Amino acid sequence: MRTTRSTTRRSPATALLAALATLLGIVALGALGPATAHAQSAGALATGLHISDGRLLEGNGNDFVMRGVNHAHTWYPGETQSLADIKTLGANTVRVVLSDGYRWSKNSPADVAGIVTQCKANRLICVLEVHDTTGYGEDAAAGTLDHAADYWISLKDVLAGEENYIIINIGNEPWGNTNPEGWTAPTISAVQKLRSAGFEHTIMVDAPNWGQDWQGVMRANAQSVYDADSTGNLIFSIHMYSVYNTAQKVTDYLHAFVDAGLPILIGEFGGPADQYGDPDEDTMMATAEQLRLGYLAWSWSGNTDPILDLAIDFDPSRLSSWGQRIFNGANGIAQTSREATVYAGGNPGDTQAPSTAGTPTASAVAATSVTLTWTAATDNVGVTGYDIVRVRGGSETTVAASATNTATVTGLTADTAYTFAVYARDAAGNRSARSATVSVTTDKGGSTPGVGCSVGYRVVGEWPDGFQGEIIIRNTGATTINGWTLSFAFANGQTVTNMWGGVPTQNGDTVSVAPASYTTTIPASGSVTVGFTAAKGATNTAPTAFSLSGTNCTTA
């Protein structure tokens, strides 16, 4: 449930319902039956992106797996550069927030046409969604799916002919937690209204329960909704937040659709913990990759709650820890995204691997992190990303991924020798030979001569069993700090659950923070900010002592 310029929080009653779902377990929801055939095959009617045998395919029949993010365009219409930034980081899809005018200012046909043009120029598949429907039946301000369908029909002249490049997501999270069984009939009606108007696009439908379907209404009725679409070009979207806090809940839900031959993707998801729970994003991403299902993370930027901002202030060079996880982590976008073959870079006949990347060089070597840079590889079509591996004897482990020729590897152990190498990838999935290796030994930690520091700590927000904090680290010395480790201790058993701007390691009450890629360097008289969420008990005393790479800092 994500609304204008913020991460909208559920009411206590809603949170109670979500907790009930956690207790009951979504594994008890109704099972799906095997998919039935349509009178006319989806493939026969396909003019672009379409569904066949439960899979999303391009018009040429190639499998397409969405790997991308959501972008809040309707509230930030001036941030269209974001599409290029999202593509540069490796995404192949962007889900664009629009308004049909019911709740927010309507996006005009010219504006929507411009978004489609920019998606195509940046070689992105464009999922267009109406956000005004969010929480209908529980949120009095929400609009109906029927109103959203009329909006899409008003855009038909803009959208017709773009079936290779866009998917129509009729309405975002179009039902709340009040009588969610009411979701089925309006969803069928809206789909059929668009088909009657002549739309041939793949249509996406979101689940009730604010998109999370914790009562299983979409899961139980998916077959009937799918069968109501005469083309079969319909895909279901589940939004996975705090209800999906265990691996079993994630895998059970996704496997239920796949086993029934029904198409599904994770249309929104979050990883950082909030006051309602801690989503299992690792299982979401791993299962999506295993089953070859799409995922679209929430959201690029613009939340007043920065926990779910992938990029801080729309700056692609300032990825939050959530952003680093999505773009550069295991099963992340840089590692798994493949460009749509409708664009030249995704030519399915491309079997030529990129050239070998240059030998990495190490810089900003700290106790727990190191920055690696290498000469970029080349490719006959285009390099889309790099995998960074740690080499140990005859084995290797992927430790990072990057869309550019530099990466910061974090989570290392002080005073330890490491060997790293790099692979280059192209859009068709071809992988280069491994680069030559670089060996580096991390710093011992301890005092750093000439370092002066000041630390400011504050609680941004608090709830009964948790809080959000902010740490500002200031370099009061005369020289730039390249790489650092911040240490402090909690007094009341607080436990960090998520962090952006740094990478935490906690042992009991003691917390050690290594920098994120965008906070590694602190110029003289400059500062960096680390934000985090944490669990707590009744008392939440602030830490009183901080050290930076072994040097005691003053507090501000």
Coordinates of C-alpha atoms in Angstrom, one line a residue:
M1 CA 0.0 0.0 0.0
R2 CA 2.0 3.0 -1.2
T3 CA 0.3 6.4 -1.8
T4 CA 1.3 9.9 -2.6
R5 CA 4.8 10.9 -1.7
S6 CA 5.0 8.6 1.2
T7 CA 4.8 5.0 2.5
T8 CA 1.2 5.0 3.8
R9 CA 1.0 3.1 7.1
R10 CA -2.0 0.9 7.8
S11 CA -4.3 1.7 10.7
P12 CA -4.0 -0.3 13.9
A13 CA -7.1 -2.3 12.8
T14 CA -5.3 -3.1 9.5
A15 CA -2.2 -4.1 11.3
L16 CA -4.2 -6.4 13.6
L17 CA -5.7 -8.1 10.5
A18 CA -2.2 -8.5 9.0
A19 CA -1.0 -10.0 12.3
L20 CA -4.0 -12.4 12.2
A21 CA -2.9 -13.4 8.7
T22 CA 0.5 -14.2 10.0
L23 CA -0.9 -16.4 12.8
L24 CA -3.2 -18.2 10.5
G25 CA -0.6 -18.6 7.7
I26 CA -1.4 -18.0 4.1
V27 CA -0.6 -21.6 3.4
A28 CA -4.2 -22.4 4.4
L29 CA -5.7 -20.4 1.6
G30 CA -7.7 -22.1 -1.2
A31 CA -5.7 -24.1 -3.8
L32 CA -5.7 -23.2 -7.4
G33 CA -6.9 -25.7 -10.0
P34 CA -5.1 -26.4 -13.3
A35 CA -5.5 -23.7 -15.9
T36 CA -8.1 -24.2 -18.6
A37 CA -7.7 -23.5 -22.3
H38 CA -9.3 -20.5 -24.0
A39 CA -11.5 -20.9 -27.1
Q40 CA -8.8 -18.9 -28.9
S41 CA -5.2 -19.3 -28.0
A42 CA -3.4 -16.3 -26.5
G43 CA -0.6 -16.7 -29.0
A44 CA -3.0 -16.5 -32.0
L45 CA -4.2 -13.1 -30.8
A46 CA -0.8 -11.8 -29.6
T47 CA 0.4 -8.6 -31.2
G48 CA 3.2 -7.9 -28.7
L49 CA 3.8 -8.9 -25.1
H50 CA 1.5 -11.8 -24.3
I51 CA 0.8 -14.8 -22.1
S52 CA 1.3 -18.4 -23.2
D53 CA 1.3 -21.4 -20.9
G54 CA 1.5 -19.3 -17.9
R55 CA 4.5 -17.3 -19.1
L56 CA 5.0 -13.7 -20.2
L57 CA 6.4 -13.7 -23.7
E58 CA 7.4 -11.1 -26.2
G59 CA 5.8 -10.8 -29.5
N60 CA 8.6 -12.9 -31.1
G61 CA 7.9 -15.7 -28.6
N62 CA 10.9 -15.1 -26.3
D63 CA 10.4 -15.4 -22.6
F64 CA 10.5 -12.1 -20.8
V65 CA 11.2 -11.8 -17.1
M66 CA 10.6 -8.4 -15.6
R67 CA 13.4 -7.0 -13.4
G68 CA 12.8 -3.5 -12.4
V69 CA 11.4 -0.9 -10.0
N70 CA 8.4 1.4 -9.4
H71 CA 8.6 5.1 -10.2
A72 CA 6.2 7.6 -8.7
H73 CA 5.8 9.7 -11.8
T74 CA 2.4 11.2 -11.1
W75 CA 3.7 13.0 -8.0
Y76 CA 7.1 13.8 -9.4
P77 CA 6.4 14.7 -13.1
G78 CA 9.7 16.6 -13.4
E79 CA 11.8 13.5 -12.5
T80 CA 11.7 11.8 -16.0
Q81 CA 15.5 11.5 -15.9
S82 CA 14.8 8.7 -13.5
L83 CA 14.0 6.4 -16.4
A84 CA 17.5 6.7 -17.8
D85 CA 19.0 6.3 -14.4
I86 CA 16.9 3.2 -13.7
K87 CA 18.0 1.7 -17.0
T88 CA 21.7 2.5 -16.4
L89 CA 21.6 0.5 -13.2
G90 CA 20.4 -2.5 -15.2
A91 CA 16.6 -2.7 -15.0
N92 CA 14.6 -3.9 -18.0
T93 CA 11.2 -2.7 -16.7
V94 CA 9.8 0.3 -14.9
R95 CA 6.3 0.4 -13.4
V96 CA 5.1 4.0 -13.7
V97 CA 2.6 5.5 -11.3
L98 CA -0.2 7.5 -13.0
S99 CA -3.5 9.1 -11.9
D100 CA -6.9 8.9 -13.6
G101 CA -7.9 12.2 -11.9
Y102 CA -10.2 10.7 -9.3
R103 CA -7.8 11.3 -6.4
W104 CA -4.8 13.1 -7.8
S105 CA -4.1 15.3 -10.9
K106 CA -4.9 13.3 -14.0
N107 CA -1.9 12.4 -16.3
S108 CA -2.8 13.7 -19.7
P109 CA -2.6 11.7 -23.0
A110 CA 0.4 13.8 -24.0
D111 CA 2.2 13.1 -20.7
V112 CA 1.5 9.4 -20.9
A113 CA 2.7 9.4 -24.6
G114 CA 5.9 11.1 -23.4
I115 CA 6.5 8.4 -20.7
V116 CA 6.0 5.6 -23.3
T117 CA 8.4 7.4 -25.6
Q118 CA 11.0 7.7 -22.9
C119 CA 10.6 4.1 -21.8
K120 CA 11.3 3.0 -25.4
A121 CA 14.2 5.4 -25.8
N122 CA 15.7 3.9 -22.6
R123 CA 14.9 0.3 -23.8
L124 CA 12.6 -0.3 -20.9
I125 CA 9.3 -2.3 -20.8
C126 CA 6.8 0.1 -19.4
V127 CA 4.1 -1.1 -16.9
L128 CA 1.6 1.8 -16.6
E129 CA -0.7 1.8 -13.5
V130 CA -3.5 3.9 -12.1
H131 CA -2.8 4.5 -8.4
D132 CA -6.2 6.2 -7.5
T133 CA -7.8 2.8 -6.8
T134 CA -5.5 2.0 -3.8
G135 CA -7.4 0.5 -0.9
Y136 CA -11.0 0.8 -2.3
G137 CA -13.6 -0.2 0.2
E138 CA -11.5 0.8 3.1
D139 CA -10.0 4.1 2.0
A140 CA -12.9 6.5 1.3
A141 CA -10.7 8.5 -1.1
A142 CA -10.0 5.6 -3.5
G143 CA -11.6 5.3 -6.9
T144 CA -13.1 2.3 -8.6
L145 CA -11.6 -0.1 -11.2
D146 CA -14.4 0.9 -13.5
H147 CA -13.3 4.6 -13.4
A148 CA -9.7 3.4 -14.0
A149 CA -10.9 1.4 -17.0
D150 CA -12.6 4.5 -18.5
Y151 CA -9.3 6.3 -18.1
W152 CA -7.4 3.7 -20.1
I153 CA -10.1 3.8 -22.8
S154 CA -9.5 7.6 -23.0
L155 CA -5.9 6.8 -23.7
K156 CA -6.5 4.3 -26.4
D157 CA -5.1 6.4 -29.2
V158 CA -1.9 6.8 -27.2
L159 CA -1.6 3.1 -26.2
A160 CA -2.7 1.3 -29.4
G161 CA 0.2 0.0 -31.4
E162 CA 2.5 -0.1 -28.3
E163 CA 1.7 -3.7 -27.3
N164 CA 5.4 -4.7 -27.7
Y165 CA 6.5 -2.1 -25.1
I166 CA 3.8 -1.6 -22.5
I167 CA 1.6 -3.5 -20.0
I168 CA -1.6 -2.0 -18.6
N169 CA -1.9 -2.4 -14.8
I170 CA -5.6 -1.5 -14.4
G171 CA -5.4 -0.2 -10.9
N172 CA -3.0 -0.3 -7.9
E173 CA -4.1 -2.4 -4.9
P174 CA -7.7 -2.0 -5.9
W175 CA -9.3 -3.2 -2.6
G176 CA -8.5 -2.9 1.0
N177 CA -9.2 -5.3 3.9
T178 CA -12.9 -4.7 4.1
N179 CA -14.9 -7.4 2.4
P180 CA -12.1 -8.3 0.0
E181 CA -14.3 -10.9 -1.7
G182 CA -15.8 -8.0 -3.5
W183 CA -12.6 -7.7 -5.6
T184 CA -13.4 -10.4 -8.0
A185 CA -16.4 -9.1 -9.9
P186 CA -15.1 -5.6 -10.5
T187 CA -11.8 -7.0 -11.7
I188 CA -13.5 -9.2 -14.2
S189 CA -15.7 -6.3 -15.3
A190 CA -12.8 -3.9 -15.8
V191 CA -10.8 -6.5 -17.8
Q192 CA -13.8 -7.2 -20.1
K193 CA -14.5 -3.5 -20.5
L194 CA -11.0 -3.0 -21.9
R195 CA -11.3 -6.0 -24.2
S196 CA -14.6 -4.8 -25.5
A197 CA -13.0 -1.4 -26.2
G198 CA -10.4 -3.3 -28.4
F199 CA -7.4 -3.4 -26.2
E200 CA -5.0 -6.2 -27.1
H201 CA -2.3 -5.4 -24.5
T202 CA -1.3 -7.7 -21.7
I203 CA -3.3 -6.6 -18.7
M204 CA -2.0 -6.8 -15.1
V205 CA -4.4 -7.0 -12.1
D206 CA -3.4 -6.4 -8.5
A207 CA -4.6 -8.3 -5.5
P208 CA -7.0 -7.1 -2.8
N209 CA -5.9 -6.7 0.9
W210 CA -3.9 -3.7 -0.2
G211 CA -2.2 -5.8 -2.8
Q212 CA -1.0 -8.5 -0.3
D213 CA -4.0 -11.0 -0.7
W214 CA -3.5 -12.3 2.8
Q215 CA -7.0 -13.6 2.9
G216 CA -6.4 -15.5 -0.4
V217 CA -9.2 -13.9 -2.5
M218 CA -7.1 -13.5 -5.6
R219 CA -5.5 -16.9 -5.1
A220 CA -8.9 -18.6 -4.8
N221 CA -10.5 -16.7 -7.7
A222 CA -7.5 -16.3 -10.1
Q223 CA -8.7 -19.0 -12.4
S224 CA -12.2 -17.5 -12.9
V225 CA -10.7 -14.0 -13.5
Y226 CA -8.2 -15.4 -16.0
D227 CA -10.9 -17.4 -17.8
A228 CA -13.0 -14.2 -18.1
D229 CA -10.3 -12.6 -20.4
S230 CA -11.1 -13.8 -23.9
T231 CA -7.4 -13.3 -25.0
G232 CA -5.8 -15.0 -22.1
N233 CA -3.3 -12.1 -22.0
L234 CA -3.7 -11.4 -18.3
I235 CA -1.1 -11.5 -15.5
F236 CA -1.6 -11.4 -11.8
S237 CA 0.4 -9.1 -9.5
I238 CA 1.0 -9.8 -5.8
H239 CA 2.5 -7.1 -3.6
M240 CA 4.8 -8.6 -0.9
Y241 CA 5.4 -6.5 2.2
S242 CA 5.3 -7.4 5.9
V243 CA 2.6 -10.2 5.6
Y244 CA 5.3 -12.2 3.7
N245 CA 7.7 -12.4 6.6
T246 CA 8.7 -16.1 6.2
A247 CA 10.1 -18.1 3.3
Q248 CA 7.2 -20.6 3.4
K249 CA 4.6 -17.8 2.9
V250 CA 6.5 -16.5 -0.1
T251 CA 7.2 -19.8 -1.8
D252 CA 3.7 -21.2 -1.1
Y253 CA 2.0 -18.2 -2.7
L254 CA 4.2 -18.1 -5.8
H255 CA 4.2 -21.8 -6.4
A256 CA 0.4 -22.0 -6.1
F257 CA 0.1 -19.9 -9.3
V258 CA 3.0 -21.5 -11.1
D259 CA 1.7 -25.0 -10.4
A260 CA -1.7 -24.0 -11.7
G261 CA -0.2 -22.6 -14.9
L262 CA -1.3 -19.1 -14.1
P263 CA 1.0 -16.1 -14.8
I264 CA 2.1 -14.0 -11.8
L265 CA 4.8 -11.5 -10.8
I266 CA 5.8 -9.6 -7.7
G267 CA 4.5 -6.2 -8.8
E268 CA 5.7 -4.4 -5.6
F269 CA 7.8 -5.5 -2.7
G270 CA 9.8 -4.1 0.2
G271 CA 12.6 -5.6 2.2
P272 CA 13.3 -3.2 5.1
A273 CA 11.4 -4.0 8.3
D274 CA 8.7 -1.7 9.6
Q275 CA 6.4 -1.7 12.5
Y276 CA 4.2 -4.4 10.9
G277 CA 6.9 -7.0 10.3
D278 CA 10.1 -7.9 8.4
P279 CA 9.5 -9.0 4.8
D280 CA 11.6 -11.9 3.6
E281 CA 13.0 -10.1 0.4
D282 CA 15.8 -12.6 0.0
T283 CA 13.3 -15.5 -0.5
M284 CA 11.2 -13.3 -2.7
M285 CA 14.1 -12.5 -5.1
A286 CA 15.6 -16.0 -5.0
T287 CA 12.2 -17.7 -5.7
A288 CA 11.4 -15.2 -8.5
E289 CA 14.8 -16.1 -10.1
Q290 CA 14.2 -19.8 -9.5
L291 CA 10.8 -19.7 -11.1
R292 CA 11.7 -17.1 -13.7
L293 CA 9.0 -14.7 -12.4
G294 CA 9.2 -10.9 -12.7
Y295 CA 9.7 -8.6 -9.7
L296 CA 9.4 -4.8 -9.4
A297 CA 10.8 -3.2 -6.2
W298 CA 9.1 -0.3 -4.5
S299 CA 10.3 2.4 -5.2
W300 CA 12.9 4.5 -7.0
S301 CA 12.6 7.6 -4.9
G302 CA 10.2 10.2 -3.4
N303 CA 8.9 8.4 -0.3
T304 CA 8.9 10.7 2.7
D305 CA 9.8 7.5 4.5
P306 CA 13.3 6.9 3.2
I307 CA 13.3 3.2 4.2
L308 CA 11.9 2.3 0.8
D309 CA 13.7 4.8 -1.3
L310 CA 16.1 2.9 -3.6
A311 CA 17.8 6.2 -4.6
I312 CA 18.1 9.1 -2.1
D313 CA 16.6 12.3 -3.6
F314 CA 16.4 10.7 -7.1
D315 CA 20.2 10.5 -7.2
P316 CA 21.4 7.2 -8.8
S317 CA 24.8 7.7 -7.2
R318 CA 23.2 7.6 -3.7
L319 CA 21.6 4.2 -3.5
S320 CA 20.3 3.3 -0.1
S321 CA 21.1 0.0 1.4
W322 CA 17.7 -1.1 0.0
G323 CA 18.7 0.1 -3.4
Q324 CA 22.1 -1.6 -3.1
R325 CA 20.2 -4.8 -2.2
I326 CA 17.9 -4.6 -5.2
F327 CA 20.4 -3.5 -7.9
N328 CA 23.6 -5.1 -6.8
G329 CA 22.8 -7.9 -4.3
A330 CA 22.2 -11.6 -4.8
N331 CA 19.5 -12.3 -7.4
G332 CA 19.4 -8.5 -7.9
I333 CA 18.8 -6.6 -11.0
A334 CA 22.4 -6.2 -12.2
Q335 CA 22.9 -9.9 -11.8
T336 CA 19.6 -11.2 -13.3
S337 CA 18.1 -8.6 -15.6
R338 CA 18.0 -9.3 -19.4
E339 CA 16.9 -6.6 -21.8
A340 CA 13.7 -7.2 -23.8
T341 CA 14.6 -8.7 -27.2
V342 CA 12.3 -6.2 -28.9
Y343 CA 15.2 -3.8 -28.4
A344 CA 18.3 -4.4 -30.5
G345 CA 20.5 -5.1 -27.4
G346 CA 18.4 -8.2 -26.6
N347 CA 19.0 -10.0 -29.9
P348 CA 18.3 -13.7 -29.1
G349 CA 20.8 -14.6 -31.8
D350 CA 23.6 -12.9 -29.9
T351 CA 25.9 -15.6 -28.7
Q352 CA 29.1 -13.5 -28.5
A353 CA 30.4 -13.0 -25.0
P354 CA 31.9 -9.6 -23.9
S355 CA 35.6 -9.1 -23.8
T356 CA 37.4 -9.8 -20.6
A357 CA 37.3 -6.9 -18.2
G358 CA 40.6 -5.3 -17.1
T359 CA 42.4 -6.3 -13.9
P360 CA 40.7 -4.8 -10.9
T361 CA 42.6 -2.2 -8.8
A362 CA 41.8 -1.7 -5.1
S363 CA 41.2 1.6 -3.4
A364 CA 39.6 2.9 -0.2
V365 CA 40.8 -0.2 1.6
A366 CA 39.2 -0.2 5.1
A367 CA 38.8 -2.9 7.8
T368 CA 35.5 -4.2 6.4
S369 CA 35.3 -2.9 2.8
V370 CA 37.2 -2.2 -0.4
T371 CA 36.4 -0.4 -3.6
L372 CA 37.4 -2.1 -6.9
T373 CA 37.7 -0.5 -10.3
W374 CA 38.5 -2.1 -13.6
T375 CA 38.8 -1.2 -17.3
A376 CA 35.4 -1.7 -18.9
A377 CA 34.8 -4.7 -21.1
T378 CA 33.4 -4.4 -24.7
D379 CA 30.7 -6.3 -26.5
N380 CA 29.3 -6.5 -30.1
V381 CA 26.0 -5.4 -28.7
G382 CA 26.6 -3.9 -25.3
V383 CA 27.8 -4.8 -21.8
T384 CA 24.9 -4.6 -19.2
G385 CA 26.7 -5.4 -16.0
Y386 CA 29.5 -7.1 -14.0
D387 CA 29.7 -9.8 -11.4
I388 CA 32.4 -9.4 -8.8
V389 CA 33.7 -12.7 -7.3
R390 CA 36.0 -13.7 -4.4
V391 CA 38.4 -16.3 -5.5
R392 CA 39.6 -18.9 -3.0
G393 CA 41.7 -21.8 -4.5
G394 CA 39.6 -23.4 -7.2
S395 CA 36.3 -21.9 -6.0
E396 CA 34.7 -18.5 -6.3
T397 CA 31.8 -16.7 -4.6
T398 CA 29.9 -13.8 -6.0
V399 CA 30.2 -10.9 -3.6
A400 CA 28.7 -8.0 -5.6
A401 CA 27.3 -6.9 -8.9
S402 CA 27.5 -3.6 -10.6
A403 CA 26.1 -1.9 -13.7
T404 CA 29.4 0.1 -14.0
N405 CA 33.1 -0.6 -13.9
T406 CA 33.4 0.0 -10.2
A407 CA 32.0 -1.6 -7.1
T408 CA 32.4 -1.4 -3.3
V409 CA 32.6 -4.8 -1.6
T410 CA 31.4 -4.6 2.0
G411 CA 31.0 -7.0 4.9
L412 CA 34.7 -8.0 4.9
T413 CA 36.8 -9.1 7.9
A414 CA 39.5 -6.8 9.3
D415 CA 43.2 -7.8 8.7
T416 CA 42.2 -10.5 6.2
A417 CA 43.6 -11.3 2.7
Y418 CA 41.1 -11.4 -0.2
T419 CA 41.4 -12.1 -3.9
F420 CA 38.8 -10.7 -6.3
A421 CA 38.0 -10.9 -10.0
V422 CA 35.3 -9.7 -12.4
Y423 CA 33.0 -11.1 -15.1
A424 CA 31.2 -9.0 -17.7
R425 CA 27.7 -9.8 -18.9
D426 CA 25.7 -8.7 -21.9
A427 CA 21.9 -8.4 -22.5
A428 CA 21.6 -11.9 -24.0
G429 CA 23.1 -13.4 -20.8
N430 CA 26.6 -14.1 -22.3
R431 CA 29.3 -14.0 -19.8
S432 CA 33.0 -13.1 -20.4
A433 CA 36.0 -14.9 -19.3
R434 CA 37.1 -14.1 -15.8
S435 CA 39.4 -11.1 -15.4
A436 CA 42.8 -11.3 -13.8
T437 CA 42.7 -11.2 -10.1
V438 CA 43.7 -8.6 -7.5
S439 CA 44.7 -9.4 -4.0
V440 CA 44.2 -7.1 -1.1
T441 CA 44.4 -7.3 2.7
T442 CA 41.9 -5.3 4.7
D443 CA 43.0 -2.9 7.4
K444 CA 43.5 -4.0 10.9
G445 CA 41.2 -1.4 12.2
G446 CA 42.2 0.6 15.3
S447 CA 43.2 4.2 15.4
T448 CA 43.8 6.1 12.2
P449 CA 46.4 8.9 12.5
G450 CA 45.0 12.3 11.7
V451 CA 41.4 11.4 11.9
G452 CA 39.0 13.7 13.7
C453 CA 35.3 13.0 13.9
S454 CA 32.1 14.1 15.4
V455 CA 28.9 12.0 15.5
G456 CA 25.3 13.1 15.7
Y457 CA 22.6 10.6 16.7
R458 CA 18.9 11.0 16.8
V459 CA 15.7 9.1 16.8
V460 CA 13.6 10.1 13.8
G461 CA 10.4 8.1 14.7
E462 CA 9.4 5.5 17.2
W463 CA 6.6 2.9 17.7
P464 CA 5.9 0.4 20.5
D465 CA 8.5 -2.2 19.5
G466 CA 10.8 -0.3 17.2
F467 CA 12.2 3.0 15.9
Q468 CA 14.0 4.7 13.1
G469 CA 17.4 6.4 13.8
E470 CA 19.8 8.6 12.0
I471 CA 23.6 8.9 12.5
I472 CA 25.5 11.8 11.0
I473 CA 29.3 11.2 10.8
R474 CA 31.4 14.4 10.4
N475 CA 35.0 14.5 9.4
T476 CA 36.5 17.2 11.6
G477 CA 40.1 16.5 10.4
A478 CA 42.1 18.2 7.7
T479 CA 42.3 15.3 5.2
T480 CA 39.7 13.2 3.4
I481 CA 38.7 9.9 5.0
N482 CA 38.7 7.1 2.5
G483 CA 37.0 4.1 4.1
W484 CA 35.9 3.9 7.7
T485 CA 34.3 1.7 10.4
L486 CA 31.9 3.3 12.9
S487 CA 31.5 1.5 16.3
F488 CA 29.1 2.1 19.1
A489 CA 27.0 0.1 21.6
F490 CA 23.3 0.2 22.5
A491 CA 22.4 0.2 26.2
N492 CA 19.0 -1.5 26.2
G493 CA 19.2 -4.4 23.8
Q494 CA 18.2 -2.6 20.7
T495 CA 18.8 -4.5 17.5
V496 CA 19.4 -3.0 14.0
T497 CA 16.9 -4.5 11.5
N498 CA 17.9 -2.5 8.4
M499 CA 20.3 0.2 7.4
W500 CA 21.0 2.5 4.5
G501 CA 24.2 4.5 4.0
G502 CA 26.1 1.8 5.8
V503 CA 26.4 -2.0 6.3
P504 CA 25.9 -3.1 9.9
T505 CA 27.3 -6.0 11.9
Q506 CA 25.9 -6.5 15.4
N507 CA 27.3 -8.7 18.2
G508 CA 25.2 -8.3 21.3
D509 CA 24.8 -4.6 22.0
T510 CA 27.9 -3.7 20.0
V511 CA 27.3 -2.4 16.4
S512 CA 30.0 -2.0 13.7
V513 CA 29.1 -0.1 10.6
A514 CA 31.0 -0.3 7.3
P515 CA 30.3 2.3 4.6
A516 CA 28.0 1.9 1.6
S517 CA 29.5 2.5 -1.8
Y518 CA 28.3 6.1 -1.7
T519 CA 29.4 6.9 1.8
T520 CA 32.9 5.5 1.7
T521 CA 34.6 8.9 1.3
I522 CA 34.1 11.7 3.8
P523 CA 35.8 14.9 2.7
A524 CA 37.5 17.2 5.2
S525 CA 34.8 19.2 7.0
G526 CA 32.2 17.0 5.2
S527 CA 29.7 14.5 6.5
V528 CA 27.8 11.4 5.6
T529 CA 24.5 10.2 6.9
V530 CA 23.5 6.6 7.9
G531 CA 19.9 5.8 8.6
F532 CA 18.5 2.6 10.1
T533 CA 15.5 0.9 11.7
A534 CA 15.8 -1.2 14.9
A535 CA 13.8 -3.3 17.3
K536 CA 13.6 -2.1 20.9
G537 CA 11.9 -2.8 24.2
A538 CA 10.3 -0.3 26.6
T539 CA 13.5 1.8 27.0
N540 CA 15.4 3.3 24.1
T541 CA 18.5 5.1 25.5
A542 CA 20.7 6.7 22.8
P543 CA 24.4 5.5 22.5
T544 CA 26.8 7.9 24.1
A545 CA 30.2 6.8 22.7
F546 CA 31.2 6.4 19.1
S547 CA 34.6 5.6 17.4
L548 CA 35.5 5.9 13.8
S549 CA 38.2 3.4 12.7
G550 CA 39.4 3.3 16.3
T551 CA 39.4 7.0 16.9
N552 CA 37.0 8.3 19.6
C553 CA 34.6 10.8 18.2
T554 CA 32.9 13.8 19.9
T555 CA 29.1 13.8 20.0
A556 CA 27.0 16.5 18.5

